[in-house]
Amino acid sequence: MPPALPADTSLRTQVYDSLRDSLTSGKFVPGQKLTLRFLAKALGVSLMPVREALRRLVAEGAFEMRPNRSVRVPLMTRAKILELRDIRLAIEGLAVEKAAAVATKEQIARVRRIALEIVAARDVGDNVTDRKKIREYHFALYAIAEQPTLLRMIEGLWLQTGPYMNLLYPKFISSSRGPEGRTRLLRALQAHDAAAARREIERDIGDALTFVADLADSAGNIAPASPVAAKRRRAPSKAPATKPRGVPLFQRAERL
Amino acid sequence: MPPALPADTSLRTQVYDSLRDSLTSGKFVPGQKLTLRFLAKALGVSLMPVREALRRLVAEGAFEMRPNRSVRVPLMTRAKILELRDIRLAIEGLAVEKAAAVATKEQIARVRRIALEIVAARDVGDNVTDRKKIREYHFALYAIAEQPTLLRMIEGLWLQTGPYMNLLYPKFISSSRGPEGRTRLLRALQAHDAAAARREIERDIGDALTFVADLADSAGNIAPASPVAAKRRRAPSKAPATKPRGVPLFQRAERL
DNA sequence: AATGCATTTTTGTGATCACAAATCGGGAAA
DNA sequence: TTTCCCGATTTGTGATCACAAAAATGCATT
């Protein structure tokens, strides 16, 4: 075992991880505005670590900074989703090509194992596990390529599309998305057929994001059916109870 | 004219721009370690804006943060350069494809004008202008696609490869790099021939970064012939004179 | 001369504060 | 009711400080 490299324990990193997690698991709603002091209080830290974590997420495109310097979860348009789709096709396509070229039997077996877990989760209708395993499946695949910079970029792209991937459930998932594509992909890996592997992953990503893009309203905006009502409600909305000291929890959009 | 959106005047952004500029113009040497206090003093600001700017650059891959939490300009290996090359082929290839599909006569004319400026700079051996115009040429091209996220990603990639692009001069540039490729690219744009346009840009990027990668020593490391001596010199090296209040200036690697 | 250890210095991190700009609130005028 | 304006509040920004970890330095020992 390697000498156990120290791992980053800075508050900044903990906050970063927490925010990232909240983002991908749908605890933040697109369009939601975030203030430093609110997040700092919610996480029980000072402004400092929140500032740094937030800045990093802005740099990665996970949040956007408005000209007035306030930070919010990006609101997507149809065009933006399609742009991200094409980028993901290019980048993740490249990753599977490289993976296919070098994949070992053990690596392929590991990916297959995760593919089976997806089927299992889907069988029982467990969408949360489903999404988690989908992510695990893709990243196990990309990791095979051993291209650290490429992997980091893919993580950034997933972070940007993340808040919108909830829109795939349950309609898109239940309709016509069986395990066949993944089976074909695994076969391509075994044959070291880079072109075929790319074809499969492109179909996967392309279908999903095209579906999301097609949810755009006539103005081109995509507003996920969200826990936040369409119109801002001035309802009494009880005061934030007591300080939610627990780290990974956030209340949703206290105002749009 | 649009209502002149406010433009970010924060110190953090100024520092960011300054560091970015120093990085792409070769004022920092790969491997150079940077301390917050040194940069803050050099730029005449407090630690705060430097911290935020550095963090952003780390998030973008322009700097790397070592486990000991110190920041330095990344040292590239041959494998890393080749990885970046392939990513750039994929991403910038995608951008020119999209650009070729929608380019107008005026946009093409603008790119052609810059291409001529490259030839002019090269004729008189002005490498600095050459590099600046090369960048301008590429980004004018990519901007045609009108894909903001894609453009941001390309900027990030250029930032990462930037410190190593100096290695192309003068040997690579003078040998066999005429304006023919750019002429063919412009022709492809006019014909809206996306595939041909991609082919040209891929040759351009591929040749350059393959050349850089081939400079790797036997250990796979790439250490540019730099203004900093190979071995750290303990020479008297006069004290940093007076505080270099001017913003965009940095002294080079005061220690490796 | 080379090595190991203790001390000093440097450096990143996080908290707190002051300030200016942005936002929100309510009341007056249309 | 709607619009506009002014005051109060919120919010991001940058500076400064305290502290712990890391690095550098000096010295004694082998």
Coordinates of C-alpha atoms (C1' of nucleotides) in Angstrom, one line a residue:
Chain A
M1 CA 0.0 0.0 0.0
P2 CA 1.4 3.4 -0.9
P3 CA 2.4 5.6 2.1
A4 CA -1.2 7.0 2.3
L5 CA -1.0 10.4 0.9
P6 CA -2.3 13.0 3.3
A7 CA -5.7 13.8 1.6
D8 CA -7.0 17.3 1.8
T9 CA -8.8 18.0 5.1
S10 CA -9.1 21.8 4.7
L11 CA -12.5 23.2 5.4
R12 CA -12.5 24.7 1.9
T13 CA -12.4 21.2 0.5
Q14 CA -15.1 19.9 2.8
V15 CA -17.4 22.7 1.8
Y16 CA -16.5 22.2 -1.8
D17 CA -17.4 18.5 -1.6
S18 CA -20.6 19.3 0.3
L19 CA -21.8 21.8 -2.3
R20 CA -20.8 19.5 -5.2
D21 CA -22.8 16.8 -3.6
S22 CA -25.8 18.9 -3.0
L23 CA -25.6 20.0 -6.6
T24 CA -25.5 16.6 -8.2
S25 CA -28.1 15.1 -6.0
G26 CA -30.6 17.8 -6.8
K27 CA -30.7 19.7 -3.5
F28 CA -30.2 22.9 -5.4
V29 CA -32.7 24.1 -7.9
P30 CA -31.5 25.8 -11.1
G31 CA -31.8 29.5 -10.8
Q32 CA -31.5 29.4 -7.0
K33 CA -29.5 32.2 -5.6
L34 CA -26.9 31.5 -3.0
T35 CA -25.4 33.9 -0.5
L36 CA -22.1 33.4 1.3
R37 CA -23.5 34.0 4.7
F38 CA -26.4 31.7 4.2
L39 CA -24.2 28.8 3.2
A40 CA -21.6 29.6 5.9
K41 CA -24.3 29.5 8.5
A42 CA -25.8 26.3 7.1
L43 CA -22.5 24.6 7.2
G44 CA -21.3 26.1 10.4
V45 CA -18.2 27.7 9.1
S46 CA -17.0 31.2 8.5
L47 CA -17.3 33.0 5.1
M48 CA -13.8 32.2 4.2
P49 CA -14.0 28.5 3.2
V50 CA -17.3 29.1 1.5
R51 CA -15.9 31.8 -0.6
E52 CA -13.1 29.7 -1.8
A53 CA -15.3 26.7 -2.5
L54 CA -17.9 28.7 -4.3
R55 CA -15.2 30.4 -6.4
R56 CA -13.9 27.1 -7.5
L57 CA -17.3 25.9 -8.4
V58 CA -17.9 29.0 -10.4
A59 CA -14.6 28.4 -12.2
E60 CA -15.8 24.9 -13.1
G61 CA -19.1 26.2 -14.4
A62 CA -21.2 24.5 -11.7
F63 CA -22.4 27.9 -10.5
E64 CA -22.5 31.2 -12.3
M65 CA -21.6 34.6 -11.1
R66 CA -24.0 37.3 -12.1
P67 CA -22.7 40.8 -13.0
N68 CA -24.0 42.0 -9.7
R69 CA -21.6 39.5 -8.1
S70 CA -24.3 37.2 -6.7
V71 CA -23.9 33.5 -7.3
R72 CA -26.6 31.1 -8.5
V73 CA -27.2 27.8 -10.0
P74 CA -27.1 28.3 -13.8
L75 CA -30.4 28.4 -15.7
M76 CA -30.1 26.4 -18.9
T77 CA -31.5 27.1 -22.2
R78 CA -32.1 24.6 -25.0
A79 CA -29.0 25.9 -26.8
K80 CA -26.8 25.5 -23.7
I81 CA -27.9 22.0 -23.2
L82 CA -27.2 21.1 -26.8
E83 CA -23.8 22.8 -26.6
L84 CA -23.0 20.7 -23.5
R85 CA -24.3 17.6 -25.2
D86 CA -21.9 18.1 -28.2
I87 CA -19.0 18.7 -25.9
R88 CA -19.7 15.6 -23.9
L89 CA -20.0 13.6 -27.1
A90 CA -16.6 14.7 -28.1
I91 CA -14.8 14.4 -24.8
E92 CA -16.4 11.3 -23.4
G93 CA -16.2 9.7 -26.9
L94 CA -12.5 10.3 -26.8
A95 CA -12.3 8.8 -23.3
V96 CA -14.0 5.5 -24.3
E97 CA -11.9 5.3 -27.4
K98 CA -8.8 5.4 -25.3
A99 CA -10.3 3.0 -22.7
A100 CA -11.2 0.5 -25.4
A101 CA -7.6 0.5 -26.6
V102 CA -6.2 -0.6 -23.3
A103 CA -8.9 -2.2 -21.2
T104 CA -8.0 -5.4 -19.4
K105 CA -10.3 -8.2 -18.6
E106 CA -10.4 -7.2 -14.9
Q107 CA -11.4 -3.7 -15.7
I108 CA -14.1 -4.8 -18.1
A109 CA -15.4 -7.2 -15.5
R110 CA -15.7 -4.4 -13.0
V111 CA -17.6 -2.2 -15.4
R112 CA -19.9 -5.1 -16.1
R113 CA -20.6 -5.6 -12.4
I114 CA -21.7 -2.0 -12.1
A115 CA -23.9 -2.4 -15.2
L116 CA -25.7 -5.2 -13.5
E117 CA -26.2 -3.1 -10.4
I118 CA -27.9 -0.5 -12.6
V119 CA -30.3 -3.1 -13.9
A120 CA -31.0 -4.3 -10.4
A121 CA -31.7 -0.7 -9.1
R122 CA -34.0 0.0 -12.1
D123 CA -35.9 -3.2 -11.5
V124 CA -37.0 -2.1 -8.1
G125 CA -37.5 1.5 -9.3
D126 CA -34.8 2.9 -7.0
N127 CA -34.0 6.1 -8.9
V128 CA -31.5 7.4 -6.5
T129 CA -29.3 4.3 -6.6
D130 CA -29.9 4.2 -10.3
R131 CA -28.4 7.6 -10.8
K132 CA -25.5 6.9 -8.5
K133 CA -24.7 3.7 -10.3
I134 CA -25.0 5.3 -13.7
R135 CA -22.3 7.7 -12.7
E136 CA -20.2 5.0 -11.2
Y137 CA -20.5 3.0 -14.5
H138 CA -19.4 5.9 -16.7
F139 CA -16.5 6.9 -14.5
A140 CA -15.3 3.4 -14.1
L141 CA -15.2 3.3 -17.8
Y142 CA -13.4 6.5 -18.3
A143 CA -10.9 5.8 -15.6
I144 CA -9.6 2.9 -17.7
A145 CA -8.2 5.3 -20.2
E146 CA -5.8 6.6 -17.4
Q147 CA -6.0 10.2 -18.6
P148 CA -6.2 12.4 -15.5
T149 CA -6.8 15.7 -17.2
L150 CA -9.5 14.2 -19.4
L151 CA -11.2 12.7 -16.4
R152 CA -11.1 16.0 -14.6
M153 CA -12.8 17.7 -17.6
I154 CA -15.5 15.1 -17.7
E155 CA -16.2 15.6 -14.0
G156 CA -16.6 19.3 -14.7
L157 CA -19.1 18.5 -17.5
W158 CA -21.1 16.2 -15.3
L159 CA -21.2 18.9 -12.7
Q160 CA -22.7 21.3 -15.2
T161 CA -25.3 18.9 -16.6
G162 CA -25.9 17.3 -13.2
P163 CA -28.8 19.4 -11.9
Y164 CA -30.7 18.7 -15.1
M165 CA -30.2 15.0 -15.2
N166 CA -33.0 14.5 -12.7
L167 CA -35.3 15.5 -15.5
L168 CA -34.7 12.1 -17.1
Y169 CA -36.6 10.3 -14.4
P170 CA -38.9 8.6 -14.6
K171 CA -40.2 9.1 -18.1
F172 CA -37.1 8.8 -20.1
I173 CA -35.5 6.0 -18.1
S174 CA -38.5 3.8 -18.2
S175 CA -39.1 4.2 -21.9
S176 CA -36.8 2.3 -24.1
R177 CA -33.7 2.4 -22.1
G178 CA -32.7 -1.2 -21.6
P179 CA -29.3 -2.6 -20.8
E180 CA -28.6 -3.5 -24.5
G181 CA -26.4 -0.4 -25.1
R182 CA -24.2 -1.2 -22.2
T183 CA -23.9 -4.8 -23.3
R184 CA -22.8 -3.7 -26.7
L185 CA -20.3 -1.3 -25.1
L186 CA -18.8 -4.0 -23.0
R187 CA -18.5 -6.2 -26.1
A188 CA -16.7 -3.4 -27.9
L189 CA -14.3 -3.0 -25.0
Q190 CA -13.4 -6.7 -25.1
A191 CA -12.8 -6.5 -28.8
H192 CA -10.7 -3.3 -28.3
D193 CA -13.0 -1.8 -30.9
A194 CA -12.6 1.9 -30.2
A195 CA -15.0 3.1 -32.9
A196 CA -17.8 0.8 -31.7
A197 CA -17.3 1.9 -28.1
R198 CA -17.5 5.5 -29.1
R199 CA -20.7 4.8 -31.1
E200 CA -22.4 3.3 -28.1
I201 CA -21.4 6.0 -25.6
E202 CA -22.4 8.7 -28.0
R203 CA -25.8 7.2 -28.4
D204 CA -26.2 7.0 -24.7
I205 CA -25.2 10.6 -24.0
G206 CA -26.8 12.0 -27.1
D207 CA -30.2 10.5 -26.4
A208 CA -30.3 11.6 -22.8
L209 CA -29.3 15.2 -23.4
T210 CA -31.4 15.5 -26.5
F211 CA -34.4 14.5 -24.4
V212 CA -33.5 17.1 -21.8
A213 CA -33.1 19.8 -24.4
D214 CA -36.5 19.0 -25.8
L215 CA -38.1 19.9 -22.5
A216 CA -37.4 23.5 -23.4
D217 CA -40.4 25.8 -23.4
S218 CA -41.2 28.1 -26.3
A219 CA -38.7 30.7 -25.1
G220 CA -36.0 28.1 -25.1
N221 CA -35.6 28.0 -21.3
I222 CA -35.5 24.8 -19.4
A223 CA -37.0 25.0 -15.9
P224 CA -37.1 21.6 -14.3
A225 CA -40.3 20.6 -12.5
S226 CA -38.9 21.6 -9.2
P227 CA -39.7 21.6 -5.6
V228 CA -39.9 25.4 -5.9
A229 CA -43.1 26.7 -7.2
A230 CA -43.3 28.3 -10.6
K231 CA -44.1 31.7 -9.2
R232 CA -42.3 33.0 -6.2
R233 CA -44.6 32.4 -3.3
R234 CA -44.7 34.9 -0.4
A235 CA -46.2 32.2 1.8
P236 CA -45.5 32.5 5.5
S237 CA -42.8 29.8 5.1
K238 CA -41.8 29.3 8.7
A239 CA -38.5 30.7 9.9
P240 CA -35.5 28.4 9.3
A241 CA -36.2 26.5 12.6
T242 CA -32.9 26.1 14.3
K243 CA -29.5 26.3 12.8
P244 CA -29.2 23.1 10.7
R245 CA -25.8 22.3 12.1
G246 CA -25.5 19.1 10.1
V247 CA -23.2 19.6 7.2
P248 CA -24.6 18.2 4.0
L249 CA -28.1 19.5 4.3
F250 CA -29.6 22.5 2.6
Q251 CA -33.0 23.8 2.4
R252 CA -34.3 24.5 -1.1
A253 CA -34.5 27.8 -2.7
E254 CA -35.6 30.1 0.0
R255 CA -36.3 32.6 -2.7
L256 CA -36.1 32.3 -6.4
Chain B
M1 CA -24.3 49.9 -28.5
P2 CA -25.4 47.7 -25.6
P3 CA -25.8 49.4 -22.3
A4 CA -22.2 48.7 -21.5
L5 CA -22.3 45.9 -19.0
P6 CA -20.3 46.8 -15.9
A7 CA -17.2 44.7 -16.4
D8 CA -15.6 43.2 -13.3
T9 CA -13.2 45.6 -11.6
S10 CA -12.5 43.5 -8.5
L11 CA -9.0 43.2 -7.5
R12 CA -9.3 39.4 -7.6
T13 CA -10.1 39.7 -11.3
Q14 CA -7.2 42.0 -12.0
V15 CA -4.8 39.7 -10.2
Y16 CA -6.3 36.8 -12.2
D17 CA -5.8 38.6 -15.5
S18 CA -2.3 39.5 -14.5
L19 CA -1.3 36.0 -13.5
R20 CA -2.9 34.6 -16.6
D21 CA -1.0 37.0 -18.8
S22 CA 2.3 36.2 -17.1
L23 CA 1.6 32.5 -17.6
T24 CA 0.9 32.7 -21.3
S25 CA 3.7 35.1 -22.0
G26 CA 6.3 32.9 -20.4
K27 CA 7.0 35.0 -17.4
F28 CA 6.6 32.0 -15.2
V29 CA 8.8 28.9 -15.6
P30 CA 7.3 25.4 -15.4
G31 CA 8.0 24.0 -11.9
Q32 CA 8.3 27.5 -10.4
K33 CA 6.8 27.6 -6.9
L34 CA 4.6 30.5 -6.0
T35 CA 3.8 31.9 -2.6
L36 CA 0.8 34.0 -1.8
R37 CA 2.9 36.6 0.0
F38 CA 5.4 37.0 -2.8
L39 CA 2.7 37.5 -5.4
A40 CA 0.7 39.8 -3.1
K41 CA 3.8 42.0 -2.5
A42 CA 4.7 42.0 -6.2
L43 CA 1.2 43.1 -7.1
G44 CA 0.8 45.5 -4.2
V45 CA -2.4 43.9 -2.8
S46 CA -3.2 41.9 0.2
L47 CA -3.3 38.1 0.4
M48 CA -7.0 38.0 -0.2
P49 CA -7.3 38.7 -3.9
V50 CA -4.2 36.6 -4.7
R51 CA -5.7 33.7 -2.9
E52 CA -8.9 33.8 -4.9
A53 CA -7.2 34.3 -8.2
L54 CA -4.7 31.5 -7.5
R55 CA -7.5 29.1 -6.5
R56 CA -9.3 29.8 -9.7
L57 CA -6.2 29.2 -11.8
V58 CA -5.7 26.0 -9.9
A59 CA -9.2 24.9 -10.7
E60 CA -8.6 25.6 -14.3
G61 CA -5.4 23.6 -14.3
A62 CA -3.1 26.5 -15.0
F63 CA -1.4 25.9 -11.7
E64 CA -1.2 22.8 -9.6
M65 CA -1.6 22.5 -5.8
R66 CA 0.9 20.1 -4.3
P67 CA -0.2 18.0 -1.3
N68 CA 1.8 20.3 0.9
R69 CA -0.6 23.0 -0.2
S70 CA 2.0 25.0 -2.1
V71 CA 1.2 26.1 -5.6
R72 CA 3.4 25.8 -8.7
V73 CA 3.4 25.9 -12.4
P74 CA 2.8 22.3 -13.5
L75 CA 5.7 20.3 -14.8
M76 CA 4.7 18.4 -17.8
T77 CA 5.6 15.0 -18.9
R78 CA 5.5 13.6 -22.4
A79 CA 2.3 11.7 -21.6
K80 CA 0.6 14.8 -20.2
I81 CA 1.4 16.8 -23.3
L82 CA 0.0 14.1 -25.5
E83 CA -3.1 13.9 -23.4
L84 CA -3.6 17.6 -23.8
R85 CA -2.9 17.3 -27.5
D86 CA -5.7 14.8 -28.0
I87 CA -8.1 16.7 -25.9
R88 CA -7.4 19.9 -27.9
L89 CA -7.8 18.0 -31.1
A90 CA -11.2 16.9 -30.0
I91 CA -12.4 20.2 -28.6
E92 CA -11.0 22.6 -31.1
G93 CA -11.9 20.3 -33.9
L94 CA -15.5 20.5 -32.7
A95 CA -15.3 24.2 -32.5
V96 CA -14.1 24.7 -36.1
E97 CA -16.7 22.2 -37.4
K98 CA -19.4 24.4 -35.8
A99 CA -17.7 27.5 -37.0
A100 CA -17.5 26.2 -40.6
A101 CA -21.2 25.5 -40.6
V102 CA -22.2 29.1 -39.8
A103 CA -19.3 31.4 -40.9
T104 CA -20.2 34.6 -42.7
K105 CA -18.1 36.3 -45.3
E106 CA -17.3 39.1 -42.8
Q107 CA -16.2 36.7 -40.1
I108 CA -14.0 34.8 -42.6
A109 CA -12.5 38.1 -43.8
R110 CA -11.6 39.0 -40.3
V111 CA -9.8 35.7 -39.7
R112 CA -8.0 36.1 -43.0
R113 CA -6.8 39.5 -41.9
I114 CA -5.3 38.1 -38.8
A115 CA -3.7 35.3 -40.8
L116 CA -1.9 37.9 -42.9
E117 CA -0.7 39.6 -39.8
I118 CA 0.9 36.3 -38.7
V119 CA 2.8 36.1 -42.0
A120 CA 3.9 39.7 -41.6
A121 CA 5.2 39.1 -38.0
R122 CA 6.9 36.0 -39.0
D123 CA 8.6 37.7 -41.9
V124 CA 10.4 40.1 -39.6
G125 CA 11.1 37.4 -37.0
D126 CA 8.9 39.0 -34.3
N127 CA 8.1 36.0 -32.2
V128 CA 6.2 37.9 -29.6
T129 CA 3.7 39.3 -32.1
D130 CA 3.7 36.0 -33.9
R131 CA 2.4 34.2 -30.8
K132 CA -0.1 36.9 -30.0
K133 CA -1.5 36.8 -33.5
I134 CA -1.6 33.0 -33.5
R135 CA -3.8 33.1 -30.5
E136 CA -5.9 35.8 -32.0
Y137 CA -6.3 33.8 -35.1
H138 CA -7.5 30.7 -33.4
F139 CA -9.9 32.5 -31.1
A140 CA -11.4 34.6 -33.8
L141 CA -12.0 31.3 -35.5
Y142 CA -13.5 29.5 -32.5
A143 CA -15.7 32.5 -31.6
I144 CA -17.5 32.1 -34.9
A145 CA -19.2 29.0 -33.5
E146 CA -20.9 31.1 -30.8
Q147 CA -20.5 28.4 -28.2
P148 CA -19.6 30.1 -25.0
T149 CA -19.0 27.0 -22.9
L150 CA -16.9 25.5 -25.6
L151 CA -14.9 28.7 -25.9
R152 CA -14.3 28.8 -22.1
M153 CA -13.0 25.2 -22.2
I154 CA -10.6 26.1 -25.1
E155 CA -9.3 29.0 -23.1
G156 CA -8.6 26.7 -20.2
L157 CA -6.7 24.3 -22.5
W158 CA -4.6 27.1 -23.9
L159 CA -3.8 28.2 -20.4
Q160 CA -2.5 24.7 -19.6
T161 CA -0.4 24.3 -22.7
G162 CA 0.6 28.0 -22.8
P163 CA 3.9 27.9 -20.9
Y164 CA 5.1 25.2 -23.2
M165 CA 4.3 26.8 -26.5
N166 CA 7.4 29.0 -26.3
L167 CA 9.3 25.8 -27.0
L168 CA 8.1 26.0 -30.6
Y169 CA 10.2 29.0 -31.3
P170 CA 12.3 29.4 -33.3
K171 CA 13.0 25.9 -34.6
F172 CA 9.6 24.5 -35.2
I173 CA 8.1 27.7 -36.5
S174 CA 10.8 28.4 -39.1
S175 CA 10.9 24.9 -40.3
S176 CA 8.1 23.9 -42.7
R177 CA 5.3 26.1 -41.1
G178 CA 4.0 28.2 -43.9
P179 CA 0.7 29.9 -44.3
E180 CA -0.7 27.1 -46.6
G181 CA -2.6 25.4 -43.8
R182 CA -4.4 28.6 -42.8
T183 CA -5.2 29.2 -46.4
R184 CA -6.8 25.8 -46.8
L185 CA -8.7 26.4 -43.5
L186 CA -10.1 29.6 -44.8
R187 CA -11.1 27.9 -48.0
A188 CA -12.9 25.2 -46.0
L189 CA -14.8 27.9 -44.0
Q190 CA -16.0 29.5 -47.2
A191 CA -17.2 26.2 -48.5
H192 CA -18.8 25.4 -45.2
D193 CA -16.8 22.2 -45.3
A194 CA -16.7 21.2 -41.6
A195 CA -14.7 18.0 -42.2
A196 CA -12.0 19.8 -44.1
A197 CA -11.8 22.6 -41.6
R198 CA -11.4 20.1 -38.8
R199 CA -8.7 18.3 -40.8
E200 CA -6.7 21.5 -41.1
I201 CA -6.9 22.6 -37.5
E202 CA -6.1 19.0 -36.3
R203 CA -3.0 19.1 -38.4
D204 CA -2.0 22.4 -37.0
I205 CA -2.5 21.5 -33.3
G206 CA -1.3 18.0 -33.7
D207 CA 2.0 18.9 -35.3
A208 CA 2.8 21.6 -32.8
L209 CA 2.1 19.5 -29.7
T210 CA 3.7 16.4 -31.0
F211 CA 6.8 18.5 -31.5
V212 CA 6.6 19.7 -28.0
A213 CA 6.1 16.2 -26.7
D214 CA 9.1 15.0 -28.6
L215 CA 11.3 17.3 -26.6
A216 CA 10.8 15.0 -23.6
D217 CA 14.0 13.6 -22.1
S218 CA 14.5 10.0 -21.5
A219 CA 12.6 10.1 -18.2
G220 CA 9.6 11.6 -20.0
N221 CA 9.9 15.0 -18.5
I222 CA 9.8 18.2 -20.4
A223 CA 11.9 21.0 -19.0
P224 CA 11.9 24.0 -21.4
A225 CA 15.2 25.7 -21.9
S226 CA 14.4 28.4 -19.5
P227 CA 15.8 31.6 -18.1
V228 CA 16.3 29.7 -14.8
A229 CA 19.5 27.8 -14.7
A230 CA 19.3 24.0 -14.5
K231 CA 20.7 23.8 -11.0
R232 CA 19.4 26.1 -8.4
R233 CA 22.0 28.7 -7.9
R234 CA 22.8 30.1 -4.5
A235 CA 24.5 33.1 -6.1
P236 CA 24.4 36.4 -4.2
S237 CA 21.4 37.4 -6.3
K238 CA 20.8 40.8 -5.0
A239 CA 17.8 41.5 -2.8
P240 CA 14.6 42.2 -4.7
A241 CA 15.6 45.8 -5.2
T242 CA 12.6 47.9 -4.4
K243 CA 9.0 46.8 -4.4
P244 CA 8.1 46.3 -8.1
R245 CA 4.8 48.2 -7.7
G246 CA 3.9 47.9 -11.3
V247 CA 1.2 45.4 -11.7
P248 CA 2.0 43.0 -14.6
L249 CA 5.6 42.4 -13.9
F250 CA 7.2 39.4 -12.2
Q251 CA 10.7 38.4 -11.7
R252 CA 11.4 34.9 -12.8
A253 CA 11.7 31.9 -10.5
E254 CA 13.5 33.3 -7.6
R255 CA 14.0 29.8 -6.5
L256 CA 13.2 26.7 -8.4
Chain C
dA1 C1' 32.7 16.4 5.3
dA2 C1' 28.3 14.3 6.0
dT3 C1' 24.2 13.4 8.9
dG4 C1' 20.7 13.9 12.4
dC5 C1' 18.1 17.0 15.4
dA6 C1' 16.2 21.1 17.5
dT7 C1' 15.1 25.9 16.6
dT8 C1' 13.6 29.6 13.9
dT9 C1' 11.3 31.3 9.9
dT10 C1' 8.1 31.0 6.3
dT11 C1' 3.6 29.9 4.5
dG12 C1' -1.2 28.5 4.0
dT13 C1' -5.7 28.6 6.4
dG14 C1' -9.5 30.3 8.7
dA15 C1' -11.9 34.0 11.5
dT16 C1' -13.2 38.7 12.1
dC17 C1' -13.9 43.4 10.8
dA18 C1' -14.8 47.7 7.9
dC19 C1' -16.7 49.4 3.9
dA20 C1' -19.1 50.2 -0.4
dA21 C1' -22.3 48.5 -3.6
dA22 C1' -26.5 46.2 -4.3
dT23 C1' -31.0 44.9 -2.7
dC24 C1' -35.1 45.4 -0.3
dG25 C1' -38.7 48.1 2.2
dG26 C1' -42.2 51.3 2.6
dG27 C1' -44.4 55.6 1.7
dA28 C1' -45.4 59.6 -1.4
dA29 C1' -46.8 61.3 -5.8
dA30 C1' -49.0 60.4 -10.1
Chain D
dT1 C1' -53.2 50.8 -8.5
dT2 C1' -48.7 51.9 -10.3
dT3 C1' -44.4 54.3 -10.3
dC4 C1' -40.6 56.5 -8.2
dC5 C1' -37.6 57.6 -4.6
dC6 C1' -35.2 57.5 -0.3
dG7 C1' -33.7 55.1 3.8
dA8 C1' -32.5 50.6 6.1
dT9 C1' -30.7 46.2 5.4
dT10 C1' -28.2 42.7 3.2
dT11 C1' -24.2 41.1 0.7
dG12 C1' -19.7 40.7 -1.5
dT13 C1' -14.9 42.4 -1.1
dG14 C1' -10.6 43.3 0.7
dA15 C1' -7.5 43.9 4.8
dT16 C1' -5.7 42.2 9.0
dC17 C1' -4.8 38.9 12.6
dA18 C1' -3.8 34.3 15.0
dC19 C1' -2.5 29.8 14.5
dA20 C1' -0.6 25.4 13.0
dA21 C1' 1.9 23.0 9.7
dA22 C1' 5.8 23.0 6.7
dA23 C1' 10.3 24.4 5.3
dA24 C1' 14.6 26.3 6.1
dT25 C1' 18.5 27.1 9.1
dG26 C1' 22.1 26.3 12.4
dC27 C1' 24.6 23.4 15.3
dA28 C1' 26.3 19.3 17.4
dT29 C1' 27.6 14.6 16.6
dT30 C1' 29.5 10.8 14.0

